[in-house]
Each structure stands twice: as structure tokens, then as C-alpha cells.
Amino acid sequence: MPVRVLILILAVATTLIIGGCRDRAYDGEQVAPGDKLVIRFSHVTAENSPKGLAAQRFADLIRYRSQNQVEVQVFADSVLYQDGEEIEALRVGKVEMIAPATSKLAGLVPEWQVIDLPYLFSSVDQLHRFLDSPHGADLYSRLEEYGVKPLAFWDNGFKQLTSRSRPLIQPSDGAGLRFRVMINNQVLVSQFSLLGAEPVPLLFSEVSGALEEAKVDGQENTLSNIYSKRLYTHQPYITISDHGYLGYVVLANAEFWESLPGEVRELLEITLAEVTLWEHREASRMNAEDLVSLAGESGIQIHYQTAEERAQWFEKLAPSYSLLKHQIGAELVDAVVAAAAEGGGGLPGFR
Ligand code: LMR
């Protein structure tokens, strides 16, 4: 165990035991549940998703490194709060940590919708570079105005399209169909409207039922979400389009975070940084592995969008860029397009 971590553990234990806990047991294993520092971490995806596994790894490492003095309780699969509720639950202190999709942060800060622009990024590295730029820093700091503390960015992956009734090859194949979209997001709504389809905003917990009951005909999601939530069960057609990116901002309740003893906060932040690097690798591995698993499912047809088809889809969806400029101003949209183009991303005709 690195000396720095050992020192931190001792510091955490000392702070918690000496600071107001003199009559408590010294052995972490013996500490009563009421004496622990409990952090509730709520999220909406399956336990075996990139976010679910990372949240659990964070919890396990913190329990071990703090010798049971700090307990991160993970509530997966919307069991505590659904996506429509989790940000509010965090803000009012009903939970201490969440990791919502950037697409849903648009409910607080519409500028986050730049990440949803179709066919913008062609690699996750481009997206990371944008988020590490001053424009990304500005996006994070806008969240802080709402009493939440951004701690990390977790990947999921590029979104793909699925459908019940027909393969989605040409942009016109989506016309007349109903597609589930994530809540709070005008870019996603405009994307499907531009296809001549009907966008239907639904919570993540509602998607599987809506597909089963044919309330919607299709949806967009990452392969890891499609596989872990079995969203392919009623969706035999999958198009590998990589048309948009799904990732998460790990958020804490700001007041809670600032109130933590410095050593505890440092242990949490160091561990989260380490888990974040692991999560980025794991998300990429899982999406690749889930593609193989989906290809092995009987009755599933997978179409890989060609470069020519990508150009056609982009042309059809390009007005969503102007719509977003209209909503949040041109500066940020132009900046993200320039950042993607610099990194070799975006589509040729758009640079
Ligand atoms: C969705 O609603 O489809 C995703 O945002 C779920 C998630 O958190 O990955």
C-alpha cells in the first residue's frame, strides 16, 4: 500500500476517532453503523454498467482505505431516485453523490447540450480534451452555481440506434417512428424531429417497459446500457452510428463536500481520481465486449454505418447545431466544433 494512502488512512481514522468520537471503538470493524460517515451515492444504471461498477469500486476502496470509518452506500438502477429526481435529491441533501448523464444536466445548465450535438466527436479523447479546456472548465463551474460540486467525468461511450420494425440505414428510415430520448434535452428532441420521427422523453427506468409495450419504436443508447438493461429484447435492429456521446459528471452536494474533514475529502478525491482512470478503461472495454455479446444474440441484426451514410445522417441532423446556437449562443457551439475539428473529429463538410 503506498505510504501516502497509509498516512491518509491513519489521518482519517485519527480525525474521526479523536474528533468528537473519544468513546468509540478504535477498531474500524467494530464501529457501529450510526458512527460512520455515510455517503449515499444514487444512480440510474444497472450494477454491471460502467457507472455501476465504478461506483461500487469507489465504495469498496473507500471502505477499505478508511478502515470502515467512511461508508459509500451505492443505490443502483434508480432504486432510490430516478433521473428526473436525483439532481434535486442531491441539491437538498437527500443523497450526497450522483453521476447523471451530461445530457440531463441541461435541465440546470443548457450549455451542457453541446456534448449531445450529433456527429461532433469521433473519439473519446477529443471529448476529454474539450472538457479539459477552459470551455469545459466553464461548463463545470456553471454547475457550481446550483450547490453541486463536480468531482469527475466518467465515460460510458458513443450512442447507437436501435429499432423494432426496420433497420435504420438511411436517415429517412427513422421517419414516422417514435424514439425515446433522455429527459431535459432539446438537442436530442431536435435530432429525432429532424429525422421526421417523434421524440418521446422518458426516464431511463421507463425505457425497457416502453420498448416492451411498443410505446416507442426505437431509442439511442450505448451498447453497455443496451446490453445490461436488455434493451435489445424488443429491438432486433441495431445501427452502429456512434452519433453522440454519453458520459457522466460525478457530483457531490457542495455543502456536504465542503463540510468534510480535509483528510477525508482528500482520501475521497484521491480515490475518485484513481477510480475515474479505471472507469475510463472499463467503459471502453465493456462497450466493446457488449457489442460482441449482442452480435451473438439470436435475431439481432447489426448494421455498421458507412462513412457515406454518416455524411448523409449528419447533413440531415446539422440544423440541430443552429438550433442550439439559438438557445445558448454561438460562441460555445463554435468552440466545441473547432475543438473537435482540431482533434480530427467532426465531419469533413462541417469544418
Ligand atoms: C439514459 O437515460 O439513457 C442514460 O442516461 C442512462 C445512464 O445514466 O447511462
Short mmCIF file of C-alpha atoms and ligand atoms in Angstrom, two decimals:
data_model
loop_
_atom_site.label_atom_id
_atom_site.label_comp_id
_atom_site.label_asym_id
_atom_site.label_seq_id
_atom_site.Cartn_x
_atom_site.Cartn_y
_atom_site.Cartn_z
CA MET A 1 0.00 0.00 0.00
CA PRO A 2 1.52 3.39 -0.93
CA VAL A 3 2.81 5.35 2.07
CA ARG A 4 0.66 8.36 1.11
CA VAL A 5 -2.50 6.25 1.27
CA LEU A 6 -1.43 4.71 4.58
CA ILE A 7 -0.86 8.17 6.02
CA LEU A 8 -4.27 9.24 4.78
CA ILE A 9 -5.96 6.24 6.35
CA LEU A 10 -4.31 6.99 9.67
CA ALA A 11 -5.24 10.64 9.32
CA VAL A 12 -8.86 9.78 8.54
CA ALA A 13 -9.08 7.31 11.38
CA THR A 14 -7.46 9.78 13.77
CA THR A 15 -9.77 12.61 12.72
CA LEU A 16 -12.87 10.53 13.05
CA ILE A 17 -11.89 8.83 16.27
CA ILE A 18 -10.36 11.76 18.10
CA GLY A 19 -12.57 14.48 16.68
CA GLY A 20 -15.68 14.09 18.78
CA CYS A 21 -15.62 10.28 18.92
CA ARG A 22 -13.48 9.62 22.00
CA ASP A 23 -15.72 6.94 23.43
CA ARG A 24 -15.99 4.97 20.21
CA ALA A 25 -14.20 1.73 19.39
CA TYR A 26 -10.81 2.07 17.71
CA ASP A 27 -11.22 -0.99 15.53
CA GLY A 28 -12.96 0.09 12.32
CA GLU A 29 -14.66 -3.31 12.02
CA GLN A 30 -16.36 -2.70 15.34
CA VAL A 31 -17.71 0.75 14.61
CA ALA A 32 -21.48 0.87 14.91
CA PRO A 33 -23.31 1.90 11.70
CA GLY A 34 -24.54 5.11 13.35
CA ASP A 35 -20.96 6.25 13.99
CA LYS A 36 -19.79 6.01 10.41
CA LEU A 37 -19.63 8.78 7.91
CA VAL A 38 -22.18 7.61 5.34
CA ILE A 39 -22.21 8.88 1.75
CA ARG A 40 -25.26 7.90 -0.29
CA PHE A 41 -24.41 7.54 -3.97
CA SER A 42 -27.51 7.19 -6.15
CA HIS A 43 -27.54 6.39 -9.85
CA VAL A 44 -29.87 5.01 -12.50
CA THR A 45 -27.99 2.35 -14.46
CA ALA A 46 -27.51 -1.36 -13.82
CA GLU A 47 -24.91 -2.54 -11.31
CA ASN A 48 -22.99 -4.18 -14.17
CA SER A 49 -22.69 -0.98 -16.22
CA PRO A 50 -19.54 1.18 -16.36
CA LYS A 51 -21.11 3.67 -13.92
CA GLY A 52 -22.46 0.93 -11.65
CA LEU A 53 -19.14 -0.91 -11.42
CA ALA A 54 -17.17 2.29 -10.86
CA ALA A 55 -19.49 3.49 -8.09
CA GLN A 56 -19.14 0.13 -6.36
CA ARG A 57 -15.36 0.09 -6.76
CA PHE A 58 -15.19 3.57 -5.25
CA ALA A 59 -17.32 2.36 -2.32
CA ASP A 60 -15.18 -0.74 -1.78
CA LEU A 61 -11.89 1.17 -1.89
CA ILE A 62 -13.16 3.83 0.48
CA ARG A 63 -14.42 1.27 2.97
CA TYR A 64 -11.06 -0.49 2.91
CA ARG A 65 -8.88 2.60 2.97
CA SER A 66 -10.83 4.31 5.73
CA GLN A 67 -10.99 1.09 7.74
CA ASN A 68 -14.77 1.15 7.69
CA GLN A 69 -14.96 4.70 9.00
CA VAL A 70 -16.40 6.04 5.76
CA GLU A 71 -19.13 4.09 4.01
CA VAL A 72 -20.25 4.90 0.48
CA GLN A 73 -23.66 3.30 0.04
CA VAL A 74 -24.41 2.75 -3.65
CA PHE A 75 -28.03 2.72 -4.82
CA ALA A 76 -28.07 1.49 -8.44
CA ASP A 77 -30.83 1.09 -11.00
CA SER A 78 -32.98 4.10 -9.91
CA VAL A 79 -33.94 2.26 -6.67
CA LEU A 80 -33.62 5.45 -4.63
CA TYR A 81 -34.12 8.27 -7.13
CA GLN A 82 -34.86 8.28 -10.86
CA ASP A 83 -33.22 10.63 -13.31
CA GLY A 84 -35.99 13.15 -13.00
CA GLU A 85 -35.39 13.33 -9.25
CA GLU A 86 -31.73 12.68 -8.49
CA ILE A 87 -30.35 16.17 -9.11
CA GLU A 88 -32.95 17.71 -6.82
CA ALA A 89 -32.32 14.98 -4.22
CA LEU A 90 -28.61 15.90 -4.32
CA ARG A 91 -29.24 19.62 -4.06
CA VAL A 92 -31.44 19.28 -0.99
CA GLY A 93 -29.09 16.78 0.67
CA LYS A 94 -31.18 13.61 0.44
CA VAL A 95 -28.14 11.97 -1.15
CA GLU A 96 -24.51 13.06 -1.15
CA MET A 97 -23.32 11.86 -4.59
CA ILE A 98 -24.83 11.16 -8.03
CA ALA A 99 -23.46 10.73 -11.57
CA PRO A 100 -26.04 11.94 -14.08
CA ALA A 101 -25.57 11.86 -17.85
CA THR A 102 -24.32 15.20 -19.17
CA SER A 103 -27.43 15.25 -21.42
CA LYS A 104 -29.66 15.54 -18.35
CA LEU A 105 -27.59 18.35 -16.80
CA ALA A 106 -29.14 20.56 -19.46
CA GLY A 107 -32.09 20.90 -17.09
CA LEU A 108 -29.79 23.04 -14.90
CA VAL A 109 -27.22 24.31 -17.40
CA PRO A 110 -28.42 24.17 -21.04
CA GLU A 111 -24.84 24.71 -22.27
CA TRP A 112 -24.08 21.05 -21.42
CA GLN A 113 -26.09 20.14 -24.53
CA VAL A 114 -23.03 20.86 -26.68
CA ILE A 115 -21.89 17.32 -25.84
CA ASP A 116 -25.09 15.97 -27.47
CA LEU A 117 -24.56 17.58 -30.87
CA PRO A 118 -24.78 14.78 -33.44
CA TYR A 119 -21.61 13.53 -35.12
CA LEU A 120 -19.49 16.06 -33.26
CA PHE A 121 -16.78 13.94 -31.65
CA SER A 122 -15.23 10.99 -33.36
CA SER A 123 -13.17 9.81 -30.40
CA VAL A 124 -13.48 9.91 -26.66
CA ASP A 125 -10.05 11.58 -26.44
CA GLN A 126 -11.43 14.58 -28.34
CA LEU A 127 -14.27 14.84 -25.88
CA HIS A 128 -11.89 14.61 -22.91
CA ARG A 129 -9.67 17.31 -24.44
CA PHE A 130 -12.68 19.59 -24.85
CA LEU A 131 -13.78 19.00 -21.24
CA ASP A 132 -10.22 19.71 -20.03
CA SER A 133 -10.16 23.02 -21.95
CA PRO A 134 -11.23 26.40 -20.48
CA HIS A 135 -14.64 25.88 -22.14
CA GLY A 136 -15.03 22.60 -20.28
CA ALA A 137 -13.95 24.28 -17.04
CA ASP A 138 -16.63 26.89 -17.65
CA LEU A 139 -19.27 24.18 -18.07
CA TYR A 140 -18.26 22.59 -14.75
CA SER A 141 -18.21 25.89 -12.92
CA ARG A 142 -21.72 26.77 -14.12
CA LEU A 143 -22.93 23.69 -12.24
CA GLU A 144 -21.45 25.04 -9.02
CA GLU A 145 -24.00 27.86 -9.10
CA TYR A 146 -26.60 25.22 -8.19
CA GLY A 147 -25.00 23.98 -4.97
CA VAL A 148 -23.38 20.94 -6.53
CA LYS A 149 -19.68 20.12 -6.72
CA PRO A 150 -18.39 18.47 -9.93
CA LEU A 151 -15.78 15.89 -8.95
CA ALA A 152 -15.01 13.80 -12.04
CA PHE A 153 -16.11 12.90 -15.55
CA TRP A 154 -16.96 9.25 -16.14
CA ASP A 155 -17.28 7.75 -19.60
CA ASN A 156 -19.89 5.49 -20.95
CA GLY A 157 -19.44 5.61 -24.72
CA PHE A 158 -20.88 6.50 -28.07
CA LYS A 159 -24.62 6.03 -28.57
CA GLN A 160 -26.07 3.67 -31.15
CA LEU A 161 -29.58 3.45 -32.59
CA THR A 162 -31.99 0.57 -32.07
CA SER A 163 -35.37 -0.08 -33.63
CA ARG A 164 -38.25 -2.52 -33.52
CA SER A 165 -39.64 -2.56 -37.03
CA ARG A 166 -36.93 -1.86 -39.58
CA PRO A 167 -33.20 -1.32 -39.89
CA LEU A 168 -32.10 2.32 -39.71
CA ILE A 169 -29.78 2.70 -42.69
CA GLN A 170 -30.83 5.95 -44.40
CA PRO A 171 -31.93 8.98 -42.37
CA SER A 172 -35.39 8.57 -43.93
CA ASP A 173 -35.71 5.15 -42.22
CA GLY A 174 -36.45 6.91 -38.93
CA ALA A 175 -39.39 8.90 -40.32
CA GLY A 176 -42.72 8.27 -38.64
CA LEU A 177 -41.18 6.24 -35.77
CA ARG A 178 -41.28 7.16 -32.09
CA PHE A 179 -37.89 7.32 -30.37
CA ARG A 180 -37.23 7.55 -26.68
CA VAL A 181 -34.90 10.42 -25.76
CA MET A 182 -33.32 11.38 -22.44
CA ILE A 183 -35.15 14.00 -20.43
CA ASN A 184 -34.32 17.75 -20.27
CA ASN A 185 -32.62 17.92 -23.64
CA GLN A 186 -33.65 19.98 -26.66
CA VAL A 187 -30.78 18.82 -28.88
CA LEU A 188 -31.93 15.22 -28.60
CA VAL A 189 -35.52 16.24 -29.28
CA SER A 190 -34.45 18.21 -32.36
CA GLN A 191 -32.28 15.34 -33.59
CA PHE A 192 -35.26 12.97 -33.91
CA SER A 193 -37.64 15.69 -35.11
CA LEU A 194 -35.20 16.39 -37.95
CA LEU A 195 -35.48 12.74 -38.97
CA GLY A 196 -39.25 13.17 -39.22
CA ALA A 197 -39.62 10.95 -36.15
CA GLU A 198 -41.42 11.65 -32.87
CA PRO A 199 -39.08 12.15 -29.90
CA VAL A 200 -40.52 10.83 -26.62
CA PRO A 201 -38.66 11.98 -23.47
CA LEU A 202 -38.67 9.16 -20.90
CA LEU A 203 -36.77 8.37 -17.71
CA PHE A 204 -34.15 5.66 -18.03
CA SER A 205 -36.16 3.41 -15.72
CA GLU A 206 -39.10 3.63 -18.15
CA VAL A 207 -37.23 2.67 -21.33
CA SER A 208 -37.35 -1.10 -21.05
CA GLY A 209 -41.13 -1.12 -20.35
CA ALA A 210 -41.84 1.39 -23.11
CA LEU A 211 -39.96 -0.75 -25.63
CA GLU A 212 -41.69 -3.91 -24.44
CA GLU A 213 -45.12 -2.34 -24.71
CA ALA A 214 -44.22 -0.69 -28.05
CA LYS A 215 -44.96 2.77 -26.66
CA VAL A 216 -41.83 3.74 -28.56
CA ASP A 217 -40.35 2.12 -31.66
CA GLY A 218 -36.71 2.81 -31.01
CA GLN A 219 -34.13 4.53 -28.88
CA GLU A 220 -30.48 5.58 -28.75
CA ASN A 221 -28.04 4.37 -26.14
CA THR A 222 -24.60 2.93 -25.51
CA LEU A 223 -24.01 -0.75 -26.07
CA SER A 224 -23.32 -1.24 -22.36
CA ASN A 225 -26.73 0.22 -21.44
CA ILE A 226 -28.45 -1.70 -24.25
CA TYR A 227 -26.88 -4.94 -23.05
CA SER A 228 -27.04 -4.51 -19.26
CA LYS A 229 -30.71 -3.38 -19.35
CA ARG A 230 -31.61 -5.87 -22.09
CA LEU A 231 -32.95 -3.03 -24.26
CA TYR A 232 -32.29 -5.22 -27.30
CA THR A 233 -35.02 -7.71 -26.33
CA HIS A 234 -37.67 -5.96 -28.43
CA GLN A 235 -35.24 -4.15 -30.72
CA PRO A 236 -33.84 -6.54 -33.32
CA TYR A 237 -32.18 -3.80 -35.41
CA ILE A 238 -29.07 -2.04 -34.13
CA THR A 239 -27.19 0.61 -36.12
CA ILE A 240 -23.64 1.31 -35.01
CA SER A 241 -23.76 5.03 -35.68
CA ASP A 242 -21.53 6.48 -32.90
CA HIS A 243 -23.59 9.62 -33.47
CA GLY A 244 -23.46 11.07 -29.97
CA TYR A 245 -21.63 10.65 -26.69
CA LEU A 246 -22.99 9.53 -23.32
CA GLY A 247 -20.89 10.34 -20.26
CA TYR A 248 -21.43 11.43 -16.68
CA VAL A 249 -20.41 14.17 -14.28
CA VAL A 250 -19.84 12.78 -10.81
CA LEU A 251 -21.40 15.34 -8.49
CA ALA A 252 -21.48 15.86 -4.72
CA ASN A 253 -23.67 18.07 -2.63
CA ALA A 254 -21.34 21.09 -2.32
CA GLU A 255 -22.18 21.98 1.27
CA PHE A 256 -21.64 18.39 2.39
CA TRP A 257 -18.35 18.17 0.50
CA GLU A 258 -17.01 21.38 1.98
CA SER A 259 -18.01 20.26 5.48
CA LEU A 260 -15.88 17.10 5.32
CA PRO A 261 -12.67 16.97 7.38
CA GLY A 262 -9.81 17.83 4.98
CA GLU A 263 -8.21 14.39 5.28
CA VAL A 264 -11.47 12.60 4.49
CA ARG A 265 -12.09 14.82 1.48
CA GLU A 266 -8.56 14.18 0.29
CA LEU A 267 -8.97 10.43 0.62
CA LEU A 268 -12.24 10.59 -1.32
CA GLU A 269 -10.77 12.79 -4.05
CA ILE A 270 -7.60 10.74 -4.50
CA THR A 271 -9.61 7.52 -4.62
CA LEU A 272 -12.13 9.02 -7.05
CA ALA A 273 -9.35 10.15 -9.38
CA GLU A 274 -7.93 6.64 -9.35
CA VAL A 275 -11.37 5.05 -9.94
CA THR A 276 -12.01 7.51 -12.78
CA LEU A 277 -8.94 6.30 -14.69
CA TRP A 278 -10.11 2.72 -14.13
CA GLU A 279 -13.65 3.62 -15.20
CA HIS A 280 -12.48 5.11 -18.49
CA ARG A 281 -10.71 1.87 -19.40
CA GLU A 282 -13.58 -0.27 -18.14
CA ALA A 283 -16.24 1.68 -20.09
CA SER A 284 -14.34 1.21 -23.32
CA ARG A 285 -13.76 -2.50 -22.58
CA MET A 286 -17.41 -3.11 -21.65
CA ASN A 287 -18.86 -1.42 -24.74
CA ALA A 288 -16.54 -3.45 -26.99
CA GLU A 289 -17.38 -6.67 -25.15
CA ASP A 290 -21.12 -5.96 -25.18
CA LEU A 291 -21.01 -5.47 -28.96
CA VAL A 292 -19.65 -9.00 -29.26
CA SER A 293 -22.34 -10.31 -26.89
CA LEU A 294 -25.10 -8.52 -28.82
CA ALA A 295 -23.79 -9.86 -32.12
CA GLY A 296 -24.10 -13.32 -30.59
CA GLU A 297 -27.77 -12.87 -29.62
CA SER A 298 -30.10 -14.62 -32.00
CA GLY A 299 -32.41 -12.39 -34.04
CA ILE A 300 -30.25 -9.27 -33.69
CA GLN A 301 -29.13 -7.57 -36.90
CA ILE A 302 -26.28 -5.13 -36.58
CA HIS A 303 -25.61 -2.54 -39.27
CA TYR A 304 -22.35 -0.55 -39.24
CA GLN A 305 -22.92 2.91 -40.63
CA THR A 306 -20.56 3.64 -43.55
CA ALA A 307 -18.69 6.94 -43.95
CA GLU A 308 -21.10 7.87 -46.72
CA GLU A 309 -24.13 7.14 -44.56
CA ARG A 310 -22.62 9.11 -41.68
CA ALA A 311 -22.32 12.11 -44.00
CA GLN A 312 -25.99 11.75 -45.03
CA TRP A 313 -27.18 11.46 -41.43
CA PHE A 314 -25.05 14.42 -40.43
CA GLU A 315 -26.46 16.55 -43.23
CA LYS A 316 -29.97 15.72 -42.07
CA LEU A 317 -29.17 16.47 -38.41
CA ALA A 318 -26.93 19.53 -38.92
CA PRO A 319 -29.73 22.08 -38.23
CA SER A 320 -29.60 20.98 -34.58
CA TYR A 321 -26.34 22.96 -34.35
CA SER A 322 -28.13 26.18 -35.36
CA LEU A 323 -31.00 25.40 -33.02
CA LEU A 324 -28.58 25.07 -30.11
CA LYS A 325 -26.80 28.29 -31.11
CA HIS A 326 -30.17 29.94 -30.95
CA GLN A 327 -30.71 28.60 -27.43
CA ILE A 328 -27.27 29.14 -25.83
CA GLY A 329 -25.42 31.48 -28.22
CA ALA A 330 -22.92 30.70 -30.96
CA GLU A 331 -19.66 31.06 -29.01
CA LEU A 332 -19.65 27.76 -27.15
CA VAL A 333 -21.07 25.79 -30.07
CA ASP A 334 -18.39 27.22 -32.39
CA ALA A 335 -15.72 26.47 -29.79
CA VAL A 336 -16.72 22.84 -29.40
CA VAL A 337 -16.92 22.36 -33.17
CA ALA A 338 -13.45 23.92 -33.55
CA ALA A 339 -12.07 21.71 -30.75
CA ALA A 340 -13.47 18.58 -32.39
CA ALA A 341 -12.18 19.58 -35.83
CA GLU A 342 -8.72 20.29 -34.38
CA GLY A 343 -8.59 16.81 -32.99
CA GLY A 344 -9.56 15.37 -36.39
CA GLY A 345 -13.20 14.96 -35.46
CA GLY A 346 -16.48 16.13 -36.88
CA LEU A 347 -17.45 15.56 -40.48
CA PRO A 348 -15.36 16.98 -43.33
CA GLY A 349 -18.06 19.20 -44.78
CA PHE A 350 -18.60 20.83 -41.43
CA ARG A 351 -15.11 22.10 -40.65
C1 LMR B 1 -30.27 7.13 -20.35
O1 LMR B 1 -31.16 7.74 -19.74
O2 LMR B 1 -30.44 6.50 -21.38
C2 LMR B 1 -28.85 7.18 -19.79
O3 LMR B 1 -28.56 8.49 -19.45
C3 LMR B 1 -28.74 6.33 -18.56
C4 LMR B 1 -27.38 6.47 -17.97
O4 LMR B 1 -27.25 7.10 -16.91
O5 LMR B 1 -26.45 5.95 -18.59
#
